[in-house]
mmCIF file of C-alpha atoms in Angstrom:
data_model
loop_
_atom_site.group_PDB
_atom_site.id
_atom_site.type_symbol
_atom_site.label_atom_id
_atom_site.label_comp_id
_atom_site.label_asym_id
_atom_site.label_seq_id
_atom_site.Cartn_x
_atom_site.Cartn_y
_atom_site.Cartn_z
ATOM 1 C CA UNK H 183 222.807 -66.212 -0.368
ATOM 2 C CA UNK H 184 223.858 -63.231 -2.482
ATOM 3 C CA UNK H 185 222.060 -60.363 -4.087
ATOM 4 C CA UNK H 186 219.734 -57.600 -2.876
ATOM 5 C CA UNK H 187 216.499 -58.151 -1.017
ATOM 6 C CA UNK H 188 213.220 -57.815 -2.751
ATOM 7 C CA UNK H 189 212.450 -54.705 -0.624
ATOM 8 C CA UNK H 190 215.648 -52.949 -1.701
ATOM 9 C CA UNK H 191 215.206 -53.862 -5.289
ATOM 10 C CA UNK H 192 211.589 -52.831 -5.378
ATOM 11 C CA UNK H 193 212.120 -49.528 -3.508
ATOM 12 C CA UNK H 194 215.218 -48.474 -5.483
ATOM 13 C CA UNK H 195 213.630 -49.498 -8.745
ATOM 14 C CA UNK H 196 210.837 -46.921 -8.417
ATOM 15 C CA UNK H 197 211.741 -43.643 -10.212
ATOM 16 C CA UNK H 198 209.937 -41.395 -7.750
ATOM 17 C CA UNK H 199 211.873 -42.838 -4.806
ATOM 18 C CA UNK H 200 215.202 -42.350 -6.577
ATOM 19 C CA UNK H 201 214.292 -38.739 -7.375
ATOM 20 C CA UNK H 202 213.271 -37.954 -3.807
ATOM 21 C CA UNK H 203 216.449 -39.455 -2.397
ATOM 22 C CA UNK H 204 218.661 -37.501 -4.784
ATOM 23 C CA UNK H 205 216.956 -34.135 -4.228
ATOM 24 C CA UNK H 206 216.908 -34.300 -0.371
ATOM 25 C CA UNK H 207 220.376 -34.301 1.206
ATOM 26 C CA UNK H 208 220.884 -36.287 4.356
ATOM 27 C CA UNK H 209 219.953 -34.309 7.454
ATOM 28 C CA UNK H 210 218.432 -31.434 5.462
ATOM 29 C CA UNK H 211 214.953 -32.004 6.811
ATOM 30 C CA UNK H 212 216.145 -31.959 10.453
ATOM 31 C CA UNK H 213 218.252 -28.795 10.013
ATOM 32 C CA UNK H 214 215.444 -26.868 8.388
ATOM 33 C CA UNK H 215 213.052 -27.832 11.152
ATOM 34 C CA UNK H 216 215.542 -26.785 13.815
ATOM 35 C CA UNK H 217 216.115 -23.438 12.089
ATOM 36 C CA UNK H 218 212.403 -22.772 11.940
ATOM 37 C CA UNK H 219 212.082 -23.451 15.659
ATOM 38 C CA UNK H 220 215.228 -21.806 17.022
ATOM 39 C CA UNK H 221 215.129 -18.502 15.128
ATOM 40 C CA UNK H 222 211.731 -17.338 16.381
ATOM 41 C CA UNK H 223 212.568 -18.390 19.957
ATOM 42 C CA UNK H 224 215.810 -16.383 19.940
ATOM 43 C CA UNK H 225 214.135 -13.238 18.570
ATOM 44 C CA UNK H 226 211.291 -13.526 21.037
ATOM 45 C CA UNK H 227 213.725 -13.848 23.952
ATOM 46 C CA UNK H 228 215.621 -10.732 22.869
ATOM 47 C CA UNK H 229 212.429 -8.746 22.405
ATOM 48 C CA UNK H 230 211.171 -9.883 25.812
ATOM 49 C CA UNK H 231 214.467 -8.892 27.448
ATOM 50 C CA UNK H 232 214.410 -5.423 25.846
ATOM 51 C CA UNK H 233 210.782 -4.965 26.817
ATOM 52 C CA UNK H 234 211.548 -5.941 30.417
ATOM 53 C CA UNK H 235 214.428 -3.436 30.550
ATOM 54 C CA UNK H 236 212.251 -0.622 29.212
ATOM 55 C CA UNK H 237 209.467 -1.450 31.662
ATOM 56 C CA UNK H 238 211.982 -1.454 34.523
ATOM 57 C CA UNK H 239 213.367 1.954 33.550
ATOM 58 C CA UNK H 240 209.877 3.430 33.204
ATOM 59 C CA UNK H 241 208.899 2.032 36.612
ATOM 60 C CA UNK H 242 212.029 3.509 38.236
ATOM 61 C CA UNK H 243 211.363 6.927 36.718
ATOM 62 C CA UNK H 244 207.746 6.747 37.884
ATOM 63 C CA UNK H 245 208.851 5.970 41.444
ATOM 64 C CA UNK H 246 211.300 8.899 41.460
ATOM 65 C CA UNK H 247 208.691 11.303 40.094
ATOM 66 C CA UNK H 248 206.072 10.073 42.559
ATOM 67 C CA UNK H 249 208.480 10.513 45.473
ATOM 68 C CA UNK H 250 209.306 14.060 44.402
ATOM 69 C CA UNK H 251 205.644 14.967 44.024
ATOM 70 C CA UNK H 252 204.796 13.420 47.394
ATOM 71 C CA UNK H 253 207.563 15.395 49.098
ATOM 72 C CA UNK H 254 206.460 18.690 47.553
ATOM 73 C CA UNK H 255 202.832 18.039 48.455
ATOM 74 C CA UNK H 256 203.212 16.532 51.896
ATOM 75 C CA UNK H 257 206.270 18.340 53.321
ATOM 76 C CA UNK H 258 204.581 21.765 53.595
ATOM 77 C CA UNK H 259 201.612 20.111 55.248
ATOM 78 C CA UNK H 260 203.639 18.150 57.790
ATOM 79 C CA UNK H 261 202.686 18.669 61.406
ATOM 80 C CA UNK H 262 204.697 21.568 62.875
ATOM 81 C CA UNK H 263 206.853 21.112 65.934
ATOM 82 C CA UNK H 264 205.023 21.898 69.181
ATOM 83 C CA UNK H 265 205.848 24.964 71.236
ATOM 84 C CA UNK H 266 207.517 24.038 74.505
ATOM 85 C CA UNK H 267 207.261 26.214 77.589
ATOM 86 C CA UNK H 268 209.943 26.587 80.194
ATOM 87 C CA UNK H 269 209.192 24.515 83.317
ATOM 88 C CA UNK H 270 209.959 25.549 86.895
ATOM 89 C CA UNK H 271 213.212 23.580 87.069
ATOM 90 C CA UNK H 272 213.975 23.014 83.380
ATOM 91 C CA UNK H 273 216.604 24.912 81.420
ATOM 92 C CA UNK H 274 216.325 25.885 77.786
ATOM 93 C CA UNK H 275 217.186 23.034 75.464
ATOM 94 C CA UNK H 276 220.987 22.841 75.577
ATOM 95 C CA UNK H 277 221.487 26.104 77.484
ATOM 96 C CA UNK H 278 221.875 24.541 80.906
ATOM 97 C CA UNK H 279 224.320 21.897 79.676
ATOM 98 C CA UNK H 280 226.392 24.613 78.000
ATOM 99 C CA UNK H 281 226.444 26.627 81.224
ATOM 100 C CA UNK H 282 227.488 23.587 83.236
ATOM 101 C CA UNK H 283 230.288 22.852 80.770
ATOM 102 C CA UNK H 284 231.632 26.383 81.317
ATOM 103 C CA UNK H 285 231.411 26.018 85.107
ATOM 104 C CA UNK H 286 228.441 28.349 85.448
ATOM 105 C CA UNK H 287 224.928 27.750 86.698
ATOM 106 C CA UNK H 288 221.952 28.479 84.486
ATOM 107 C CA UNK H 289 220.286 31.441 86.165
ATOM 108 C CA UNK H 290 216.560 31.419 86.857
ATOM 109 C CA UNK H 291 214.194 34.054 88.182
ATOM 110 C CA UNK H 292 211.544 33.636 90.870
ATOM 111 C CA UNK H 293 209.146 32.091 88.374
ATOM 112 C CA UNK H 294 211.643 29.382 87.488
ATOM 113 C CA UNK H 295 212.231 30.745 83.989
ATOM 114 C CA UNK H 296 215.782 30.517 82.671
ATOM 115 C CA UNK H 297 217.727 33.551 81.531
ATOM 116 C CA UNK H 298 218.416 33.492 77.809
ATOM 117 C CA UNK H 299 222.176 32.941 77.363
ATOM 118 C CA UNK H 300 223.883 36.022 75.975
ATOM 119 C CA UNK H 301 226.181 35.950 72.942
ATOM 120 C CA UNK H 302 227.613 38.252 70.297
ATOM 121 C CA UNK H 303 226.271 38.270 66.754
ATOM 122 C CA UNK H 304 227.801 39.751 63.617
ATOM 123 C CA UNK H 305 225.743 42.117 61.504
ATOM 124 C CA UNK H 306 225.614 42.123 57.723
ATOM 125 C CA UNK H 307 227.608 45.375 57.582
ATOM 126 C CA UNK H 308 230.489 43.998 59.653
ATOM 127 C CA UNK H 309 229.446 45.208 63.105
ATOM 128 C CA UNK H 310 228.592 43.207 66.216
ATOM 129 C CA UNK H 311 225.675 43.207 68.628
ATOM 130 C CA UNK H 312 224.939 41.190 71.754
ATOM 131 C CA UNK H 313 221.602 39.525 72.382
ATOM 132 C CA UNK H 314 221.460 41.423 75.681
ATOM 133 C CA UNK H 315 221.573 44.683 73.712
ATOM 134 C CA UNK H 316 218.102 43.830 72.449
ATOM 135 C CA UNK H 317 216.594 43.554 75.935
ATOM 136 C CA UNK H 318 213.808 45.944 76.805
ATOM 137 C CA UNK H 319 211.461 44.383 74.272
ATOM 138 C CA UNK H 320 210.520 40.719 73.882
ATOM 139 C CA UNK H 321 212.778 38.891 71.435
ATOM 140 C CA UNK H 322 212.052 36.241 68.822
ATOM 141 C CA UNK H 323 215.367 34.412 68.321
ATOM 142 C CA UNK H 324 215.693 32.003 65.411
ATOM 143 C CA UNK H 325 218.701 29.972 64.233
ATOM 144 C CA UNK H 326 218.584 29.196 60.504
ATOM 145 C CA UNK H 327 220.520 28.584 57.263
ATOM 146 C CA UNK H 328 219.681 28.992 53.601
ATOM 147 C CA UNK H 329 220.838 25.389 53.050
ATOM 148 C CA UNK H 330 218.236 24.100 55.520
ATOM 149 C CA UNK H 331 214.921 23.090 53.901
ATOM 150 C CA UNK H 332 212.740 23.375 57.034
ATOM 151 C CA UNK H 333 214.318 26.773 57.776
ATOM 152 C CA UNK H 334 213.330 28.112 54.368
ATOM 153 C CA UNK H 335 209.840 26.667 54.766
ATOM 154 C CA UNK H 336 209.126 28.684 57.923
ATOM 155 C CA UNK H 337 210.882 31.943 56.991
ATOM 156 C CA UNK H 338 207.922 33.482 55.108
ATOM 157 C CA UNK H 339 205.885 33.110 58.298
ATOM 158 C CA UNK H 340 208.548 34.921 60.317
ATOM 159 C CA UNK H 341 208.505 37.711 57.740
ATOM 160 C CA UNK H 342 204.738 38.079 58.160
ATOM 161 C CA UNK H 343 205.143 38.108 61.945
ATOM 162 C CA UNK H 344 207.850 40.756 61.681
ATOM 163 C CA UNK H 345 205.619 42.943 59.517
ATOM 164 C CA UNK H 346 202.823 42.572 62.051
ATOM 165 C CA UNK H 347 204.722 42.795 65.353
ATOM 166 C CA UNK H 348 207.979 44.525 64.407
ATOM 167 C CA UNK H 349 207.178 47.594 66.502
ATOM 168 C CA UNK H 350 206.474 45.550 69.626
ATOM 169 C CA UNK H 351 209.204 42.916 69.396
ATOM 170 C CA UNK H 352 212.845 42.449 68.524
ATOM 171 C CA UNK H 353 213.535 39.833 65.862
ATOM 172 C CA UNK H 354 216.955 38.164 65.720
ATOM 173 C CA UNK H 355 217.223 35.810 62.745
ATOM 174 C CA UNK H 356 220.670 34.309 63.374
ATOM 175 C CA UNK H 357 222.357 32.532 60.469
ATOM 176 C CA UNK H 358 224.382 29.401 61.250
ATOM 177 C CA UNK H 359 227.619 29.294 59.191
ATOM 178 C CA UNK H 360 228.923 26.140 57.479
ATOM 179 C CA UNK H 361 225.644 24.259 57.787
ATOM 180 C CA UNK H 362 225.559 22.042 54.666
ATOM 181 C CA UNK H 363 227.967 24.437 52.967
ATOM 182 C CA UNK H 364 226.215 27.610 54.149
ATOM 183 C CA UNK H 365 228.004 30.904 53.444
ATOM 184 C CA UNK H 366 227.164 34.496 54.250
ATOM 185 C CA UNK H 367 226.797 35.211 50.537
ATOM 186 C CA UNK H 368 224.245 32.438 50.049
ATOM 187 C CA UNK H 369 222.297 33.556 53.117
ATOM 188 C CA UNK H 370 222.150 37.191 52.013
ATOM 189 C CA UNK H 371 221.184 36.129 48.486
ATOM 190 C CA UNK H 372 218.187 34.192 49.834
ATOM 191 C CA UNK H 373 217.139 37.130 52.024
ATOM 192 C CA UNK H 374 217.446 39.578 49.131
ATOM 193 C CA UNK H 375 215.695 37.407 46.543
ATOM 194 C CA UNK H 376 212.851 36.575 48.929
ATOM 195 C CA UNK H 377 212.350 40.191 49.982
ATOM 196 C CA UNK H 378 212.796 39.479 53.696
ATOM 197 C CA UNK H 379 213.206 42.596 55.820
ATOM 198 C CA UNK H 380 213.577 41.120 59.308
ATOM 199 C CA UNK H 381 216.956 41.724 61.023
ATOM 200 C CA UNK H 382 219.555 39.110 60.045
ATOM 201 C CA UNK H 383 222.644 38.314 62.109
ATOM 202 C CA UNK H 384 225.495 35.827 61.759
ATOM 203 C CA UNK H 385 226.865 33.447 64.384
ATOM 204 C CA UNK H 386 230.343 33.411 62.835
ATOM 205 C CA UNK H 387 232.075 32.791 66.182
ATOM 206 C CA UNK H 388 229.592 29.991 67.023
ATOM 207 C CA UNK H 389 228.923 31.557 70.440
ATOM 208 C CA UNK H 390 225.181 31.259 69.977
ATOM 209 C CA UNK H 391 225.347 27.624 68.918
ATOM 210 C CA UNK H 392 227.481 26.758 71.959
ATOM 211 C CA UNK H 393 225.397 28.743 74.442
ATOM 212 C CA UNK H 394 222.126 27.246 73.215
ATOM 213 C CA UNK H 395 223.473 23.775 72.531
ATOM 214 C CA UNK H 396 222.378 23.935 68.893
ATOM 215 C CA UNK H 397 222.804 20.562 67.195
ATOM 216 C CA UNK H 398 220.090 20.956 64.562
ATOM 217 C CA UNK H 399 218.168 23.798 62.975
ATOM 218 C CA UNK H 400 215.818 25.550 62.847
ATOM 219 C CA UNK H 401 215.526 26.418 66.532
ATOM 220 C CA UNK H 402 213.311 29.240 67.818
ATOM 221 C CA UNK H 403 213.254 30.911 71.241
ATOM 222 C CA UNK H 404 210.631 33.325 72.538
ATOM 223 C CA UNK H 405 212.359 35.570 75.067
ATOM 224 C CA UNK H 406 210.603 37.953 77.462
ATOM 225 C CA UNK H 407 211.533 41.619 77.776
ATOM 226 C CA UNK H 408 213.398 40.804 81.012
ATOM 227 C CA UNK H 409 215.635 38.334 79.185
ATOM 228 C CA UNK H 410 214.049 35.103 80.382
ATOM 229 C CA UNK H 411 212.950 32.358 78.015
ATOM 230 C CA UNK H 412 209.190 31.954 77.789
ATOM 231 C CA UNK H 413 209.061 29.130 75.230
ATOM 232 C CA UNK H 414 211.022 27.473 72.446
ATOM 233 C CA UNK H 415 210.590 25.086 69.539
ATOM 234 C CA UNK H 416 212.907 22.645 67.806
ATOM 235 C CA UNK H 417 212.259 22.255 64.097
ATOM 236 C CA UNK H 418 210.091 24.151 61.645
ATOM 237 C CA UNK H 419 207.009 25.886 63.054
ATOM 238 C CA UNK H 420 203.955 27.316 61.337
ATOM 239 C CA UNK H 421 202.246 30.702 61.536
ATOM 240 C CA UNK H 422 199.868 29.698 64.335
ATOM 241 C CA UNK H 423 202.755 28.471 66.502
ATOM 242 C CA UNK H 424 204.678 31.698 65.938
ATOM 243 C CA UNK H 425 201.586 33.731 66.822
ATOM 244 C CA UNK H 426 201.060 31.656 69.957
ATOM 245 C CA UNK H 427 204.640 32.226 71.104
ATOM 246 C CA UNK H 428 204.376 35.950 70.453
ATOM 247 C CA UNK H 429 201.063 36.116 72.301
ATOM 248 C CA UNK H 430 202.795 34.598 75.334
ATOM 249 C CA UNK H 431 205.433 37.339 75.175
ATOM 250 C CA UNK H 432 202.895 40.153 74.821
ATOM 251 C CA UNK H 433 200.548 38.741 77.434
ATOM 252 C CA UNK H 434 197.657 38.432 74.984
#
């Protein structure tokens, strides 16, 4: 049987069907639909990615700022290191081990207090002075550096103590060279800019650090007029701790 089916003949014979078929290319409807769907999805994904990146950067900056603020607020209010007194058989932190390494015994008096190890310090004008030269008055000995945050935090309190007790005590603020890049110039600049007037010395030969076993700073020693150590503290201390150590030296 030849010839077209009735369906084909009837459908093709209608003018509106022929017009629709001619004006709509094959596959055009599918492509247009895909374009309408894909384009918005791609733009949305890019916008979402950029938004996520911006949010991440903002969050990181917020964390950094918050950490900095927390440090500035909380660090000054951190609990100060406790004052430690010399026991009957104990040596000053590090002093006895240094004496043993040199073949000497750490000397103690009848009360069991250890003699403060002697060492030479350099002065800002190029001279030298021994810790023993300061005997006759109680001594507040502090090891510090301008590149040490806790050291700088406690220094204003030592300045106040010096202004209050400078006639009754000897103050020896001994700078530790090479600590985090410390130099004499940087140390003197901090002292000058801050208006500190307490006596500053330099442990350029590292005698003090060896004799006292200094492995971290700040370190503070309260030394009696007879040269024995009454108390000491490792780490930054506050005004009340300094006053308490001085009171022990003056017998208040």
